[in-house]
Every structure is written in C-alpha cells, then in structure tokens.
Amino acid sequence: MSFDVSAIRDEFPILKREIDGKPLVYLDNAATTQKPQCVIDALVDYYTTCNANVHRGAHRLADEATRHFENARDIVKTFLNAPKREEVIWTTGTTEGINIVANGLSALLQPGDEVIATGMDHHANLVTWQQACKTSGATFKTVPVTDDGELDLVAYQALLNERTKFVAIPHVSNALGTINPVKEMTAKAKAVGALVLIDGAQGAAHGWADVQDIGCDFYAFSAHKLYGPMGVGVLWGREAVLADWPVWRTGGEMISTVTLQDATWNVLPYRFEAGTPNVADAIAMGEAIRWFSALDQEAVAAHEKALLAHATKLADEFDGLTVIGRAKNKIGVLSFVMDQGHPADIGFLLDRQGIAVRTGDHCAQPLMARFNVPGTARASFAIYNTLEEVDALFAALKKVRSMLA
Ligand code: PMP
C-alpha cells in the first residue's frame, strides 16, 4: 500500500471549502480532525435505514441498529487490542471517560493516598484528579516538565512510592505534541502497585492505543480526533478493575434488578452505559477506525513526520518566532509564539488568509505558566495536510509579522 495525499484529500469534502475566496488550510487537527465521506455516510445511512433504540426492541430495525452498534464496539476492541469487548465502554469523549474513572476514584481513595498526574496535562486530565483528591482527602502530585517539553522521568520516579494509588498520564500533549513514554511510565507505576490511566485523546488519534502493550488499566479517547464524529468516545478499562468500579450514572440499561427501594447493577460494559447511547455516532466511530486502520500506518507516520520536520525547519529560519516544545518524540504539532503579536492576533490574521490554527492555552494553563507564555499559536497536522500547506502557513506568517510590525 502506498500513501497518496491527494487521494486522501478527495475523501474529505470539507477540504474543498474556501475561506473568503482562499483555499482552506486546516491546521487545527489536534482540536478536531475533519471527517472522510465514509464516516459522514455512516451517520446518514444509520438515520436513513435503521434508526431504532438498541438492545431493547423486538423488531427488525432495533436488531439491525444493535448489530451495527455492537459491531462498532468490536472494531474498537480490535483497535485497542483489548482482551475483551466488555471492557469497551461508550462515552461522550475523553473527558467523560476520565470523569467516570475519577468518580469511582473519589470513593476509593483515602487520606494519605497519593495520585500523580503531570504538568503537561489537558485540564480534563488534571482538574478531574485534583477534584477526586479534594473529595477524598488524598494528596495530588504532578510530574514536572523539562525545558524541551518532556516529562521529567527522574522526578517521576522520585514521586512514586507505596502510597501512590493512581497515576494519570497523557499519551501525547495536545499543546506541545510531546509523545510520552507511556509504557515505561506505566511499568514504573505498576511496580508500586498503582492503577494507571492514559489520556489517549491525542495518542489514539495516531493509532497507538495498544492497551495490552502499554500495560495500563484505563485508556480514554475521543472519536473526533480520529476522523470520527463529535460526541462519542471510549473508555477502555481492564475487566478486573472495571467490574467492581463504582458506577457512574444511574438509569436504564445499567441496572440488573430494581425494586422500589434498591437496585443491582448490570454486567460490563452496560453498567457504565446508562440511558440511550449515541448509536449513530458510535457506528460512525467504528467506521472512522475501520477507515483509518486500513491505511498504510508506516506511510501515514512518515508523512506526518515529514510535515513536522518541514514546519520545524521553516520555524527555525523564521525571525522572531519561538517554538514551544522541542521534545525528541513529537506528533505533528507546532506550538509557537512570536515577538510581535499576541497568539490571538496571529490566529485572527492567519484566518483572514484561509489558515485555521488554534490559539490560546489549549486547556493547559499550568503548562503555559511553565513556559511563561500567555498561550501559543498551534498548527497541528493530519494525514491530509501537505508540505505546500506548511509553506502557505509560513508565507501567511510573514504577512502577519509585517502587519503587526
Ligand atoms: N486530553 C487531551 C490531551 C486532549 O487533547 C483533549 C481534547 N483537546 C482532551 C483530553 C479532551 O477531549 P474531549 O474534549 O474530546 O473530551
């Protein structure tokens, strides 16, 4: 299989859009990726041909909807290399997956217990644990970030001890692009008996979510960063841990028996899936994973590497531009500040030229404080981006600089 970027682009109808008469250059993929036609079709097909509530109906449409929905769960299971399909829980996204785990953790932690997250976490993987520690009286600690934007692994080792009950690690930093050594960090946490959650919002987007290889207990991710729809994601949890984990929402489907005074809980995965699930989006998420997994992964990785290398080279040659985050191992994210102009001004002026980037703190305020910046402008690449688009970004930045001078 080879990688043909123009054929890939043809699968994404939105990439034909123009912004004020200029071709759209979409470089905000760490926020959300665009969707290929097959994913859009999966959504439309579901509502056109078999919309029905799942699991409960005694009719053809309900059977078909249930079959497609549960088939999507199997696709996710394979994608994650999960031992069991029952460990795959549908959520609304990474944030909800993390909250399900944190909700249980608040009840399980005791004063004296310790929880570790990191200084580069998205707020979803930071505030949630802060709150779980506040509720339970446990102690919250964070792994510091080096000047290159990597996790300080020596400091991490020093934080671990027999009181460490839980470790939350971002697979990949959304703000800097740093790929963290999650397997090595998980092994260290396991050596002291801690449970480990990986925030896979950015890692799964690159297809690296082999939960057995990583060795973690929980892995949370969102479909929308992996060419799938918004509003759906997955929490994977090891069966032995999840089976007794405190339930999250209560309601239909997650129960086994109910009396007027009490209730018992359903088996996995349903015990964490109260209420009518987002069936159409789950099916479309399955389609996105099927589509992505069929690509030549080595070619995809090489393409994204080439985009980052080209962008980094142009950034280094660009007067007055400073790249924040120079980890050795990075996804295609270029976070930067310029000597002139607030990141918000840079974003605004790039948009006027048809170029979509994200600006601000990227839901990582402590990380911005660590680098002493109010925020950054962030260009993030996906498989449909081209070297010409990277050139277009820097040509536009030249104009931005002259406008702000
Ligand atoms: N963690 C990371 C690293 C992220 O990049 C994001 C999304 N920006 C999240 C968590 C939250 O994901 P979602 O908004 O899809 O729940």
JSON list of N, CA, C and O and ligand atoms in Angstrom, two decimals, residues 30-31 93-96 98 122 124-125 170 172-174 199 201-202 222 224-225, ligand 1:
[
{"chain": "A", "resi": 30, "resn": "ALA", "atom": "N", "xyz": [-5.37, 18.91, 16.06]},
{"chain": "A", "resi": 30, "resn": "ALA", "atom": "CA", "xyz": [-5.30, 18.41, 17.45]},
{"chain": "A", "resi": 30, "resn": "ALA", "atom": "C", "xyz": [-6.57, 18.79, 18.19]},
{"chain": "A", "resi": 30, "resn": "ALA", "atom": "O", "xyz": [-6.91, 18.18, 19.21]},
{"chain": "A", "resi": 31, "resn": "ALA", "atom": "N", "xyz": [-7.28, 19.81, 17.70]},
{"chain": "A", "resi": 31, "resn": "ALA", "atom": "CA", "xyz": [-8.58, 20.17, 18.31]},
{"chain": "A", "resi": 31, "resn": "ALA", "atom": "C", "xyz": [-9.65, 19.22, 17.81]},
{"chain": "A", "resi": 31, "resn": "ALA", "atom": "O", "xyz": [-10.41, 18.64, 18.59]},
{"chain": "A", "resi": 93, "resn": "GLY", "atom": "N", "xyz": [-16.80, 11.09, 25.12]},
{"chain": "A", "resi": 93, "resn": "GLY", "atom": "CA", "xyz": [-15.46, 11.51, 24.71]},
{"chain": "A", "resi": 93, "resn": "GLY", "atom": "C", "xyz": [-14.47, 11.30, 25.84]},
{"chain": "A", "resi": 93, "resn": "GLY", "atom": "O", "xyz": [-14.81, 10.76, 26.91]},
{"chain": "A", "resi": 94, "resn": "THR", "atom": "N", "xyz": [-13.25, 11.72, 25.61]},
{"chain": "A", "resi": 94, "resn": "THR", "atom": "CA", "xyz": [-12.18, 11.53, 26.59]},
{"chain": "A", "resi": 94, "resn": "THR", "atom": "C", "xyz": [-12.56, 12.09, 27.95]},
{"chain": "A", "resi": 94, "resn": "THR", "atom": "O", "xyz": [-12.34, 11.46, 28.99]},
{"chain": "A", "resi": 95, "resn": "THR", "atom": "N", "xyz": [-13.13, 13.29, 27.94]},
{"chain": "A", "resi": 95, "resn": "THR", "atom": "CA", "xyz": [-13.44, 13.97, 29.19]},
{"chain": "A", "resi": 95, "resn": "THR", "atom": "C", "xyz": [-14.39, 13.11, 30.03]},
{"chain": "A", "resi": 95, "resn": "THR", "atom": "O", "xyz": [-14.18, 12.95, 31.24]},
{"chain": "A", "resi": 96, "resn": "GLU", "atom": "N", "xyz": [-15.40, 12.57, 29.40]},
{"chain": "A", "resi": 96, "resn": "GLU", "atom": "CA", "xyz": [-16.33, 11.75, 30.17]},
{"chain": "A", "resi": 96, "resn": "GLU", "atom": "C", "xyz": [-15.66, 10.47, 30.67]},
{"chain": "A", "resi": 96, "resn": "GLU", "atom": "O", "xyz": [-15.88, 10.04, 31.81]},
{"chain": "A", "resi": 98, "resn": "ILE", "atom": "N", "xyz": [-12.59, 10.01, 31.49]},
{"chain": "A", "resi": 98, "resn": "ILE", "atom": "CA", "xyz": [-11.75, 10.35, 32.64]},
{"chain": "A", "resi": 98, "resn": "ILE", "atom": "C", "xyz": [-12.64, 10.61, 33.87]},
{"chain": "A", "resi": 98, "resn": "ILE", "atom": "O", "xyz": [-12.33, 10.17, 34.98]},
{"chain": "A", "resi": 122, "resn": "HIS", "atom": "N", "xyz": [-3.83, 18.15, 29.77]},
{"chain": "A", "resi": 122, "resn": "HIS", "atom": "CA", "xyz": [-5.06, 18.88, 29.43]},
{"chain": "A", "resi": 122, "resn": "HIS", "atom": "C", "xyz": [-5.87, 19.00, 30.71]},
{"chain": "A", "resi": 122, "resn": "HIS", "atom": "O", "xyz": [-5.82, 18.10, 31.57]},
{"chain": "A", "resi": 124, "resn": "ALA", "atom": "N", "xyz": [-8.73, 18.34, 31.32]},
{"chain": "A", "resi": 124, "resn": "ALA", "atom": "CA", "xyz": [-9.59, 17.16, 31.53]},
{"chain": "A", "resi": 124, "resn": "ALA", "atom": "C", "xyz": [-8.87, 16.09, 32.35]},
{"chain": "A", "resi": 124, "resn": "ALA", "atom": "O", "xyz": [-9.50, 15.32, 33.07]},
{"chain": "A", "resi": 125, "resn": "ASN", "atom": "N", "xyz": [-7.55, 16.04, 32.20]},
{"chain": "A", "resi": 125, "resn": "ASN", "atom": "CA", "xyz": [-6.78, 15.01, 32.90]},
{"chain": "A", "resi": 125, "resn": "ASN", "atom": "C", "xyz": [-6.01, 15.59, 34.07]},
{"chain": "A", "resi": 125, "resn": "ASN", "atom": "O", "xyz": [-5.02, 15.02, 34.52]},
{"chain": "A", "resi": 170, "resn": "PRO", "atom": "N", "xyz": [-0.77, 11.70, 30.16]},
{"chain": "A", "resi": 170, "resn": "PRO", "atom": "CA", "xyz": [-1.23, 11.99, 28.79]},
{"chain": "A", "resi": 170, "resn": "PRO", "atom": "C", "xyz": [-0.38, 11.20, 27.79]},
{"chain": "A", "resi": 170, "resn": "PRO", "atom": "O", "xyz": [0.85, 11.24, 27.86]},
{"chain": "A", "resi": 172, "resn": "VAL", "atom": "N", "xyz": [-0.09, 11.80, 24.65]},
{"chain": "A", "resi": 172, "resn": "VAL", "atom": "CA", "xyz": [0.56, 12.84, 23.84]},
{"chain": "A", "resi": 172, "resn": "VAL", "atom": "C", "xyz": [0.04, 14.19, 24.32]},
{"chain": "A", "resi": 172, "resn": "VAL", "atom": "O", "xyz": [-1.16, 14.34, 24.54]},
{"chain": "A", "resi": 173, "resn": "SER", "atom": "N", "xyz": [0.94, 15.17, 24.47]},
{"chain": "A", "resi": 173, "resn": "SER", "atom": "CA", "xyz": [0.49, 16.51, 24.86]},
{"chain": "A", "resi": 173, "resn": "SER", "atom": "C", "xyz": [-0.19, 17.21, 23.69]},
{"chain": "A", "resi": 173, "resn": "SER", "atom": "O", "xyz": [0.42, 17.35, 22.62]},
{"chain": "A", "resi": 174, "resn": "ASN", "atom": "N", "xyz": [-1.42, 17.66, 23.91]},
{"chain": "A", "resi": 174, "resn": "ASN", "atom": "CA", "xyz": [-2.13, 18.38, 22.85]},
{"chain": "A", "resi": 174, "resn": "ASN", "atom": "C", "xyz": [-1.49, 19.74, 22.59]},
{"chain": "A", "resi": 174, "resn": "ASN", "atom": "O", "xyz": [-1.54, 20.25, 21.47]},
{"chain": "A", "resi": 199, "resn": "ASP", "atom": "N", "xyz": [-4.55, 9.18, 29.20]},
{"chain": "A", "resi": 199, "resn": "ASP", "atom": "CA", "xyz": [-5.41, 10.08, 28.43]},
{"chain": "A", "resi": 199, "resn": "ASP", "atom": "C", "xyz": [-4.97, 9.94, 26.98]},
{"chain": "A", "resi": 199, "resn": "ASP", "atom": "O", "xyz": [-3.93, 10.46, 26.57]},
{"chain": "A", "resi": 201, "resn": "ALA", "atom": "N", "xyz": [-6.49, 10.96, 24.21]},
{"chain": "A", "resi": 201, "resn": "ALA", "atom": "CA", "xyz": [-7.16, 11.85, 23.25]},
{"chain": "A", "resi": 201, "resn": "ALA", "atom": "C", "xyz": [-6.29, 12.08, 22.02]},
{"chain": "A", "resi": 201, "resn": "ALA", "atom": "O", "xyz": [-6.78, 12.05, 20.88]},
{"chain": "A", "resi": 202, "resn": "GLN", "atom": "N", "xyz": [-5.00, 12.32, 22.25]},
{"chain": "A", "resi": 202, "resn": "GLN", "atom": "CA", "xyz": [-4.11, 12.60, 21.10]},
{"chain": "A", "resi": 202, "resn": "GLN", "atom": "C", "xyz": [-3.35, 11.36, 20.64]},
{"chain": "A", "resi": 202, "resn": "GLN", "atom": "O", "xyz": [-2.92, 11.30, 19.49]},
{"chain": "A", "resi": 222, "resn": "SER", "atom": "N", "xyz": [-11.33, 10.01, 22.29]},
{"chain": "A", "resi": 222, "resn": "SER", "atom": "CA", "xyz": [-12.48, 10.60, 21.60]},
{"chain": "A", "resi": 222, "resn": "SER", "atom": "C", "xyz": [-12.43, 10.25, 20.12]},
{"chain": "A", "resi": 222, "resn": "SER", "atom": "O", "xyz": [-11.35, 10.25, 19.52]},
{"chain": "A", "resi": 224, "resn": "HIS", "atom": "N", "xyz": [-13.58, 12.13, 17.72]},
{"chain": "A", "resi": 224, "resn": "HIS", "atom": "CA", "xyz": [-13.49, 13.29, 16.80]},
{"chain": "A", "resi": 224, "resn": "HIS", "atom": "C", "xyz": [-12.06, 13.70, 16.46]},
{"chain": "A", "resi": 224, "resn": "HIS", "atom": "O", "xyz": [-11.86, 14.48, 15.54]},
{"chain": "A", "resi": 225, "resn": "LYS", "atom": "N", "xyz": [-11.09, 13.18, 17.21]},
{"chain": "A", "resi": 225, "resn": "LYS", "atom": "CA", "xyz": [-9.69, 13.50, 16.86]},
{"chain": "A", "resi": 225, "resn": "LYS", "atom": "C", "xyz": [-9.11, 12.42, 15.96]},
{"chain": "A", "resi": 225, "resn": "LYS", "atom": "O", "xyz": [-7.96, 12.45, 15.57]},
{"chain": "B", "resi": 1, "resn": "PMP", "atom": "N1", "xyz": [-6.92, 15.27, 26.68]},
{"chain": "B", "resi": 1, "resn": "PMP", "atom": "C1", "xyz": [-6.22, 15.75, 25.65]},
{"chain": "B", "resi": 1, "resn": "PMP", "atom": "C2", "xyz": [-4.75, 15.52, 25.58]},
{"chain": "B", "resi": 1, "resn": "PMP", "atom": "C3", "xyz": [-6.89, 16.45, 24.63]},
{"chain": "B", "resi": 1, "resn": "PMP", "atom": "O1", "xyz": [-6.21, 16.93, 23.60]},
{"chain": "B", "resi": 1, "resn": "PMP", "atom": "C4", "xyz": [-8.29, 16.63, 24.73]},
{"chain": "B", "resi": 1, "resn": "PMP", "atom": "C5", "xyz": [-9.04, 17.42, 23.66]},
{"chain": "B", "resi": 1, "resn": "PMP", "atom": "N2", "xyz": [-8.43, 18.62, 23.31]},
{"chain": "B", "resi": 1, "resn": "PMP", "atom": "C6", "xyz": [-8.96, 16.08, 25.82]},
{"chain": "B", "resi": 1, "resn": "PMP", "atom": "C7", "xyz": [-8.25, 15.41, 26.77]},
{"chain": "B", "resi": 1, "resn": "PMP", "atom": "C8", "xyz": [-10.44, 16.20, 25.95]},
{"chain": "B", "resi": 1, "resn": "PMP", "atom": "O2", "xyz": [-11.06, 15.55, 24.88]},
{"chain": "B", "resi": 1, "resn": "PMP", "atom": "P1", "xyz": [-12.62, 15.79, 24.59]},
{"chain": "B", "resi": 1, "resn": "PMP", "atom": "O3", "xyz": [-12.82, 17.27, 24.57]},
{"chain": "B", "resi": 1, "resn": "PMP", "atom": "O4", "xyz": [-12.84, 15.16, 23.27]},
{"chain": "B", "resi": 1, "resn": "PMP", "atom": "O5", "xyz": [-13.37, 15.13, 25.70]}
]
